[in-house]
Amino acid sequence: MSATTTAAYNEAADIGECKDGINSKRTLVAVERRNAVTLHFIRHAQATHNAAAEKVGRAAYYDWAHLDARLTDLGREQAQGLGATLGTTIDEIQLMVVSPMSRALETASIAFEQVPSHIPWVALECARERAGNHPCDKRRTRTELKEHFPHIDWSLIESDSDALWDTLGEDRETDGMMVARAHDLFEWIRARPETNIAIVTHSAYLSVLFNKAVRCGEGLQTWFNNAEMRSTLMQL
């Protein structure tokens, strides 16, 4: 599933602003300001903790069996389904940004398998899910992840272990901490030369981003489904 909107990033306020709601067509609305970039936001496909939560509720999030949760068989099918809907978008993408969580890495690697080989893939901590307390949101070591996903650039992941998750202990990241990470993401993108970027991330992160870090309509504020993509033209 995908949709397209326009948005504006206000440097002075360090916040984005969406001009209209989600459109059913994939055409992008022209904007007046310079430095406009097309951002495709994707939530990962179904992972084991999602499937378990449907049966046992939130207790699944505290189960160490779902440490850095991987995709289920259904999740892999969802990722393949997303890839089948991308059409010409796959040829327009200039940069792949991926959360360092396994479920996002797997989703991106499956759905965007046909992205041209010269396109860079970068793992960013600032695009990860809310950290702390839930084992499903604790990533594996950078060494392990690099071995399983060698096509991704891991140079910006500073610590081998999940230092952020470990530091929080039994606490969870606050919305304010996640808003700060969303702003870090926008600032990093603004410094990049690419103007068409896919960002594979998570539901809570996307909810905070579009409800508290970016001003926008309800079309972007609603919860993302697994393997859902929404595209926006953002002015940076």
PDB file of C-alpha atoms in Angstrom:
ATOM      1  CA  MET A   1       0.000   0.000   0.000  1.00  0.00           C
ATOM      2  CA  SER A   2       1.337   3.446  -0.845  1.00  0.00           C
ATOM      3  CA  ALA A   3       0.239   7.039  -1.131  1.00  0.00           C
ATOM      4  CA  THR A   4       1.737  10.437  -1.876  1.00  0.00           C
ATOM      5  CA  THR A   5       1.659  13.816  -0.092  1.00  0.00           C
ATOM      6  CA  THR A   6       3.626  17.040   0.074  1.00  0.00           C
ATOM      7  CA  ALA A   7       5.426  18.384   3.127  1.00  0.00           C
ATOM      8  CA  ALA A   8       7.728  21.222   4.132  1.00  0.00           C
ATOM      9  CA  TYR A   9      10.610  21.194   6.581  1.00  0.00           C
ATOM     10  CA  ASN A  10      10.809  24.491   8.477  1.00  0.00           C
ATOM     11  CA  GLU A  11      14.444  25.073   9.364  1.00  0.00           C
ATOM     12  CA  ALA A  12      13.717  27.882  11.818  1.00  0.00           C
ATOM     13  CA  ALA A  13      11.263  25.807  13.822  1.00  0.00           C
ATOM     14  CA  ASP A  14      13.108  22.551  13.158  1.00  0.00           C
ATOM     15  CA  ILE A  15       9.817  20.961  12.196  1.00  0.00           C
ATOM     16  CA  GLY A  16       8.080  19.821   9.028  1.00  0.00           C
ATOM     17  CA  GLU A  17       4.727  20.897   7.671  1.00  0.00           C
ATOM     18  CA  CYS A  18       2.451  18.940   5.347  1.00  0.00           C
ATOM     19  CA  LYS A  19       0.386  21.019   2.954  1.00  0.00           C
ATOM     20  CA  ASP A  20      -2.320  18.485   2.187  1.00  0.00           C
ATOM     21  CA  GLY A  21      -3.509  14.988   2.904  1.00  0.00           C
ATOM     22  CA  ILE A  22      -2.692  11.729   1.197  1.00  0.00           C
ATOM     23  CA  ASN A  23      -3.568  11.566  -2.476  1.00  0.00           C
ATOM     24  CA  SER A  24      -4.645   8.361  -4.171  1.00  0.00           C
ATOM     25  CA  LYS A  25      -2.386   8.981  -7.159  1.00  0.00           C
ATOM     26  CA  ARG A  26       1.376   8.635  -7.103  1.00  0.00           C
ATOM     27  CA  THR A  27       2.024  11.957  -8.872  1.00  0.00           C
ATOM     28  CA  LEU A  28       3.877  14.486  -6.748  1.00  0.00           C
ATOM     29  CA  VAL A  29       2.691  18.044  -6.283  1.00  0.00           C
ATOM     30  CA  ALA A  30       5.186  20.724  -7.338  1.00  0.00           C
ATOM     31  CA  VAL A  31       6.632  22.906  -4.584  1.00  0.00           C
ATOM     32  CA  GLU A  32       8.125  26.374  -4.737  1.00  0.00           C
ATOM     33  CA  ARG A  33      11.046  26.102  -2.332  1.00  0.00           C
ATOM     34  CA  ARG A  34      14.377  24.585  -3.230  1.00  0.00           C
ATOM     35  CA  ASN A  35      15.855  21.453  -1.713  1.00  0.00           C
ATOM     36  CA  ALA A  36      12.700  19.365  -2.090  1.00  0.00           C
ATOM     37  CA  VAL A  37      13.214  15.640  -1.640  1.00  0.00           C
ATOM     38  CA  THR A  38      10.882  12.726  -2.214  1.00  0.00           C
ATOM     39  CA  LEU A  39      10.787  10.524   0.885  1.00  0.00           C
ATOM     40  CA  HIS A  40       9.189   7.079   0.852  1.00  0.00           C
ATOM     41  CA  PHE A  41       8.419   6.011   4.442  1.00  0.00           C
ATOM     42  CA  ILE A  42       7.938   2.258   4.878  1.00  0.00           C
ATOM     43  CA  ARG A  43       6.954   0.303   7.961  1.00  0.00           C
ATOM     44  CA  HIS A  44       8.557  -3.130   8.228  1.00  0.00           C
ATOM     45  CA  ALA A  45       6.523  -6.248   7.417  1.00  0.00           C
ATOM     46  CA  GLN A  46       5.088  -8.538  10.103  1.00  0.00           C
ATOM     47  CA  ALA A  47       7.700  -9.769  12.576  1.00  0.00           C
ATOM     48  CA  THR A  48       7.469 -12.479  15.210  1.00  0.00           C
ATOM     49  CA  HIS A  49       6.569 -10.091  18.035  1.00  0.00           C
ATOM     50  CA  ASN A  50       3.697  -8.654  15.952  1.00  0.00           C
ATOM     51  CA  ALA A  51       2.282 -12.121  15.370  1.00  0.00           C
ATOM     52  CA  ALA A  52       2.705 -13.073  19.028  1.00  0.00           C
ATOM     53  CA  ALA A  53       1.032  -9.859  20.200  1.00  0.00           C
ATOM     54  CA  GLU A  54      -2.078 -10.796  18.236  1.00  0.00           C
ATOM     55  CA  LYS A  55      -2.333 -13.887  20.468  1.00  0.00           C
ATOM     56  CA  VAL A  56      -1.039 -12.817  23.884  1.00  0.00           C
ATOM     57  CA  GLY A  57      -1.136  -9.024  23.765  1.00  0.00           C
ATOM     58  CA  ARG A  58       1.655  -6.725  24.928  1.00  0.00           C
ATOM     59  CA  ALA A  59       3.308  -9.522  26.900  1.00  0.00           C
ATOM     60  CA  ALA A  60       4.933 -10.498  23.604  1.00  0.00           C
ATOM     61  CA  TYR A  61       7.009  -7.322  23.679  1.00  0.00           C
ATOM     62  CA  TYR A  62       8.717  -8.454  26.898  1.00  0.00           C
ATOM     63  CA  ASP A  63       9.504 -11.960  25.644  1.00  0.00           C
ATOM     64  CA  TRP A  64      13.197 -12.536  24.975  1.00  0.00           C
ATOM     65  CA  ALA A  65      12.235 -15.092  22.336  1.00  0.00           C
ATOM     66  CA  HIS A  66      11.602 -12.067  20.110  1.00  0.00           C
ATOM     67  CA  LEU A  67      14.987 -10.399  20.631  1.00  0.00           C
ATOM     68  CA  ASP A  68      15.538  -8.161  17.581  1.00  0.00           C
ATOM     69  CA  ALA A  69      12.442  -9.769  16.073  1.00  0.00           C
ATOM     70  CA  ARG A  70      12.743 -11.265  12.584  1.00  0.00           C
ATOM     71  CA  LEU A  71      10.060 -11.468   9.925  1.00  0.00           C
ATOM     72  CA  THR A  72       7.474 -14.229   9.945  1.00  0.00           C
ATOM     73  CA  ASP A  73       6.646 -16.188   6.799  1.00  0.00           C
ATOM     74  CA  LEU A  74       3.703 -13.825   6.333  1.00  0.00           C
ATOM     75  CA  GLY A  75       6.038 -10.883   6.807  1.00  0.00           C
ATOM     76  CA  ARG A  76       8.300 -12.091   4.018  1.00  0.00           C
ATOM     77  CA  GLU A  77       5.249 -12.453   1.786  1.00  0.00           C
ATOM     78  CA  GLN A  78       4.182  -8.910   2.700  1.00  0.00           C
ATOM     79  CA  ALA A  79       7.626  -7.566   1.819  1.00  0.00           C
ATOM     80  CA  GLN A  80       7.515  -9.364  -1.521  1.00  0.00           C
ATOM     81  CA  GLY A  81       4.050  -7.941  -2.104  1.00  0.00           C
ATOM     82  CA  LEU A  82       5.282  -4.424  -1.436  1.00  0.00           C
ATOM     83  CA  GLY A  83       8.128  -4.932  -3.867  1.00  0.00           C
ATOM     84  CA  ALA A  84       5.667  -6.031  -6.545  1.00  0.00           C
ATOM     85  CA  THR A  85       3.763  -2.725  -6.244  1.00  0.00           C
ATOM     86  CA  LEU A  86       6.736  -0.381  -6.541  1.00  0.00           C
ATOM     87  CA  GLY A  87       6.675  -0.116 -10.328  1.00  0.00           C
ATOM     88  CA  THR A  88       8.855   2.716 -11.648  1.00  0.00           C
ATOM     89  CA  THR A  89       9.568   3.926  -8.104  1.00  0.00           C
ATOM     90  CA  ILE A  90      12.281   1.291  -7.855  1.00  0.00           C
ATOM     91  CA  ASP A  91      14.224   3.039 -10.634  1.00  0.00           C
ATOM     92  CA  GLU A  92      13.772   6.508  -9.118  1.00  0.00           C
ATOM     93  CA  ILE A  93      15.203   5.756  -5.676  1.00  0.00           C
ATOM     94  CA  GLN A  94      18.678   7.189  -5.150  1.00  0.00           C
ATOM     95  CA  LEU A  95      19.306   6.155  -1.540  1.00  0.00           C
ATOM     96  CA  MET A  96      18.094   3.436   0.834  1.00  0.00           C
ATOM     97  CA  VAL A  97      17.951   4.342   4.538  1.00  0.00           C
ATOM     98  CA  VAL A  98      17.233   1.455   6.901  1.00  0.00           C
ATOM     99  CA  SER A  99      16.708   1.050  10.631  1.00  0.00           C
ATOM    100  CA  PRO A 100      19.343  -1.302  12.102  1.00  0.00           C
ATOM    101  CA  MET A 101      16.619  -3.604  13.461  1.00  0.00           C
ATOM    102  CA  SER A 102      16.491  -7.011  11.742  1.00  0.00           C
ATOM    103  CA  ARG A 103      12.823  -6.773  10.743  1.00  0.00           C
ATOM    104  CA  ALA A 104      13.439  -3.502   8.911  1.00  0.00           C
ATOM    105  CA  LEU A 105      16.624  -4.798   7.309  1.00  0.00           C
ATOM    106  CA  GLU A 106      14.839  -7.927   6.071  1.00  0.00           C
ATOM    107  CA  THR A 107      11.863  -5.951   4.765  1.00  0.00           C
ATOM    108  CA  ALA A 108      14.084  -3.537   2.865  1.00  0.00           C
ATOM    109  CA  SER A 109      16.272  -6.288   1.431  1.00  0.00           C
ATOM    110  CA  ILE A 110      13.246  -8.204   0.127  1.00  0.00           C
ATOM    111  CA  ALA A 111      10.983  -5.377  -1.050  1.00  0.00           C
ATOM    112  CA  PHE A 112      13.767  -3.329  -2.644  1.00  0.00           C
ATOM    113  CA  GLU A 113      15.802  -6.205  -4.022  1.00  0.00           C
ATOM    114  CA  GLN A 114      15.560  -4.758  -7.533  1.00  0.00           C
ATOM    115  CA  VAL A 115      17.028  -1.362  -6.618  1.00  0.00           C
ATOM    116  CA  PRO A 116      20.010  -0.766  -8.952  1.00  0.00           C
ATOM    117  CA  SER A 117      23.254  -2.102  -7.504  1.00  0.00           C
ATOM    118  CA  HIS A 118      24.991   1.294  -7.451  1.00  0.00           C
ATOM    119  CA  ILE A 119      22.419   2.770  -5.041  1.00  0.00           C
ATOM    120  CA  PRO A 120      23.830   3.193  -1.509  1.00  0.00           C
ATOM    121  CA  TRP A 121      22.192   1.476   1.470  1.00  0.00           C
ATOM    122  CA  VAL A 122      22.822   3.068   4.876  1.00  0.00           C
ATOM    123  CA  ALA A 123      21.812   1.880   8.363  1.00  0.00           C
ATOM    124  CA  LEU A 124      20.946   4.720  10.763  1.00  0.00           C
ATOM    125  CA  GLU A 125      20.246   4.522  14.494  1.00  0.00           C
ATOM    126  CA  CYS A 126      18.094   7.653  14.235  1.00  0.00           C
ATOM    127  CA  ALA A 127      15.571   5.659  12.149  1.00  0.00           C
ATOM    128  CA  ARG A 128      15.176   2.783  14.620  1.00  0.00           C
ATOM    129  CA  GLU A 129      12.129   1.878  16.709  1.00  0.00           C
ATOM    130  CA  ARG A 130      11.532   3.259  20.219  1.00  0.00           C
ATOM    131  CA  ALA A 131      14.324   1.758  22.329  1.00  0.00           C
ATOM    132  CA  GLY A 132      14.380   0.336  25.840  1.00  0.00           C
ATOM    133  CA  ASN A 133      12.843  -2.476  27.900  1.00  0.00           C
ATOM    134  CA  HIS A 134      11.274  -4.479  25.034  1.00  0.00           C
ATOM    135  CA  PRO A 135      13.664  -7.206  23.785  1.00  0.00           C
ATOM    136  CA  CYS A 136      12.039  -7.058  20.345  1.00  0.00           C
ATOM    137  CA  ASP A 137      13.408  -3.504  20.056  1.00  0.00           C
ATOM    138  CA  LYS A 138      16.972  -4.402  21.033  1.00  0.00           C
ATOM    139  CA  ARG A 139      19.167  -4.850  17.984  1.00  0.00           C
ATOM    140  CA  ARG A 140      21.783  -7.516  17.509  1.00  0.00           C
ATOM    141  CA  THR A 141      25.423  -6.478  17.470  1.00  0.00           C
ATOM    142  CA  ARG A 142      26.697  -4.527  14.508  1.00  0.00           C
ATOM    143  CA  THR A 143      29.104  -7.408  13.820  1.00  0.00           C
ATOM    144  CA  GLU A 144      26.239  -9.900  13.503  1.00  0.00           C
ATOM    145  CA  LEU A 145      24.099  -7.582  11.406  1.00  0.00           C
ATOM    146  CA  LYS A 146      26.952  -6.705   9.080  1.00  0.00           C
ATOM    147  CA  GLU A 147      27.521 -10.413   8.460  1.00  0.00           C
ATOM    148  CA  HIS A 148      23.864 -10.984   7.543  1.00  0.00           C
ATOM    149  CA  PHE A 149      23.420  -7.746   5.570  1.00  0.00           C
ATOM    150  CA  PRO A 150      26.764  -7.070   3.841  1.00  0.00           C
ATOM    151  CA  HIS A 151      25.152  -4.842   1.196  1.00  0.00           C
ATOM    152  CA  ILE A 152      24.416  -2.187   3.825  1.00  0.00           C
ATOM    153  CA  ASP A 153      26.827   0.515   4.997  1.00  0.00           C
ATOM    154  CA  TRP A 154      27.270   0.130   8.774  1.00  0.00           C
ATOM    155  CA  SER A 155      29.846   2.882   9.253  1.00  0.00           C
ATOM    156  CA  LEU A 156      27.395   5.248  10.975  1.00  0.00           C
ATOM    157  CA  ILE A 157      26.412   2.696  13.642  1.00  0.00           C
ATOM    158  CA  GLU A 158      28.924   3.720  16.284  1.00  0.00           C
ATOM    159  CA  SER A 159      28.634   0.962  18.891  1.00  0.00           C
ATOM    160  CA  ASP A 160      28.820  -2.761  18.253  1.00  0.00           C
ATOM    161  CA  SER A 161      26.324  -3.522  21.020  1.00  0.00           C
ATOM    162  CA  ASP A 162      22.990  -1.719  21.339  1.00  0.00           C
ATOM    163  CA  ALA A 163      24.216   1.067  23.606  1.00  0.00           C
ATOM    164  CA  LEU A 164      20.983   3.076  23.448  1.00  0.00           C
ATOM    165  CA  TRP A 165      18.806   0.138  24.537  1.00  0.00           C
ATOM    166  CA  ASP A 166      21.280  -0.872  27.248  1.00  0.00           C
ATOM    167  CA  THR A 167      21.453   2.667  28.654  1.00  0.00           C
ATOM    168  CA  LEU A 168      17.675   2.927  28.997  1.00  0.00           C
ATOM    169  CA  GLY A 169      17.384  -0.279  31.002  1.00  0.00           C
ATOM    170  CA  GLU A 170      13.760  -0.776  32.066  1.00  0.00           C
ATOM    171  CA  ASP A 171      12.754   2.636  30.717  1.00  0.00           C
ATOM    172  CA  ARG A 172      11.485   3.377  27.222  1.00  0.00           C
ATOM    173  CA  GLU A 173      12.521   6.278  25.022  1.00  0.00           C
ATOM    174  CA  THR A 174      10.262   9.278  25.474  1.00  0.00           C
ATOM    175  CA  ASP A 175       8.449  10.893  22.568  1.00  0.00           C
ATOM    176  CA  GLY A 176      10.796  13.855  22.977  1.00  0.00           C
ATOM    177  CA  MET A 177      13.825  11.637  22.488  1.00  0.00           C
ATOM    178  CA  MET A 178      12.261  10.162  19.358  1.00  0.00           C
ATOM    179  CA  VAL A 179      11.393  13.610  17.990  1.00  0.00           C
ATOM    180  CA  ALA A 180      15.052  14.537  18.416  1.00  0.00           C
ATOM    181  CA  ARG A 181      16.026  11.447  16.432  1.00  0.00           C
ATOM    182  CA  ALA A 182      13.536  12.362  13.694  1.00  0.00           C
ATOM    183  CA  HIS A 183      15.142  15.801  13.449  1.00  0.00           C
ATOM    184  CA  ASP A 184      18.559  14.117  13.271  1.00  0.00           C
ATOM    185  CA  LEU A 185      17.255  12.094  10.340  1.00  0.00           C
ATOM    186  CA  PHE A 186      16.026  15.202   8.510  1.00  0.00           C
ATOM    187  CA  GLU A 187      19.313  17.025   9.112  1.00  0.00           C
ATOM    188  CA  TRP A 188      21.283  14.044   7.811  1.00  0.00           C
ATOM    189  CA  ILE A 189      19.106  13.858   4.695  1.00  0.00           C
ATOM    190  CA  ARG A 190      19.453  17.593   4.111  1.00  0.00           C
ATOM    191  CA  ALA A 191      23.223  17.165   3.922  1.00  0.00           C
ATOM    192  CA  ARG A 192      22.913  14.401   1.312  1.00  0.00           C
ATOM    193  CA  PRO A 193      22.864  14.990  -2.461  1.00  0.00           C
ATOM    194  CA  GLU A 194      20.080  12.456  -3.159  1.00  0.00           C
ATOM    195  CA  THR A 195      16.536  13.728  -3.790  1.00  0.00           C
ATOM    196  CA  ASN A 196      14.581  10.449  -3.833  1.00  0.00           C
ATOM    197  CA  ILE A 197      15.018   8.341  -0.703  1.00  0.00           C
ATOM    198  CA  ALA A 198      13.370   5.249   0.779  1.00  0.00           C
ATOM    199  CA  ILE A 199      13.307   4.981   4.588  1.00  0.00           C
ATOM    200  CA  VAL A 200      12.417   1.590   6.071  1.00  0.00           C
ATOM    201  CA  THR A 201      11.506   1.979   9.721  1.00  0.00           C
ATOM    202  CA  HIS A 202       8.855   1.262  12.387  1.00  0.00           C
ATOM    203  CA  SER A 203       5.296   2.051  13.455  1.00  0.00           C
ATOM    204  CA  ALA A 204       5.904   3.920  16.721  1.00  0.00           C
ATOM    205  CA  TYR A 205       8.737   5.913  15.155  1.00  0.00           C
ATOM    206  CA  LEU A 206       6.524   6.886  12.217  1.00  0.00           C
ATOM    207  CA  SER A 207       3.653   7.787  14.530  1.00  0.00           C
ATOM    208  CA  VAL A 208       5.835  10.124  16.588  1.00  0.00           C
ATOM    209  CA  LEU A 209       7.463  11.569  13.477  1.00  0.00           C
ATOM    210  CA  PHE A 210       4.176  12.492  11.774  1.00  0.00           C
ATOM    211  CA  ASN A 211       2.267  13.468  14.923  1.00  0.00           C
ATOM    212  CA  LYS A 212       4.942  15.332  16.885  1.00  0.00           C
ATOM    213  CA  ALA A 213       7.929  16.097  14.643  1.00  0.00           C
ATOM    214  CA  VAL A 214       6.027  17.049  11.479  1.00  0.00           C
ATOM    215  CA  ARG A 215       2.823  19.043  11.052  1.00  0.00           C
ATOM    216  CA  CYS A 216       0.578  17.146   8.674  1.00  0.00           C
ATOM    217  CA  GLY A 217      -2.938  15.939   8.014  1.00  0.00           C
ATOM    218  CA  GLU A 218      -4.596  12.812   9.307  1.00  0.00           C
ATOM    219  CA  GLY A 219      -3.576  10.845   6.232  1.00  0.00           C
ATOM    220  CA  LEU A 220       0.004  10.705   7.493  1.00  0.00           C
ATOM    221  CA  GLN A 221      -0.788  10.712  11.201  1.00  0.00           C
ATOM    222  CA  THR A 222      -2.627   7.401  11.182  1.00  0.00           C
ATOM    223  CA  TRP A 223      -0.871   4.178  12.173  1.00  0.00           C
ATOM    224  CA  PHE A 224       1.101   2.470   9.400  1.00  0.00           C
ATOM    225  CA  ASN A 225       0.189  -1.114   8.559  1.00  0.00           C
ATOM    226  CA  ASN A 226       2.919  -3.706   8.175  1.00  0.00           C
ATOM    227  CA  ALA A 227       4.736  -3.295   4.847  1.00  0.00           C
ATOM    228  CA  GLU A 228       2.889  -0.052   4.088  1.00  0.00           C
ATOM    229  CA  MET A 229       4.609   2.750   2.173  1.00  0.00           C
ATOM    230  CA  ARG A 230       3.608   6.412   2.120  1.00  0.00           C
ATOM    231  CA  SER A 231       5.481   8.903  -0.040  1.00  0.00           C
ATOM    232  CA  THR A 232       5.878  12.609   0.605  1.00  0.00           C
ATOM    233  CA  LEU A 233       7.604  15.525  -1.094  1.00  0.00           C
ATOM    234  CA  MET A 234       9.388  17.348   1.712  1.00  0.00           C
ATOM    235  CA  GLN A 235      11.143  20.696   1.482  1.00  0.00           C
ATOM    236  CA  LEU A 236      14.376  20.689   3.483  1.00  0.00           C
TER     237      LEU A 236
END
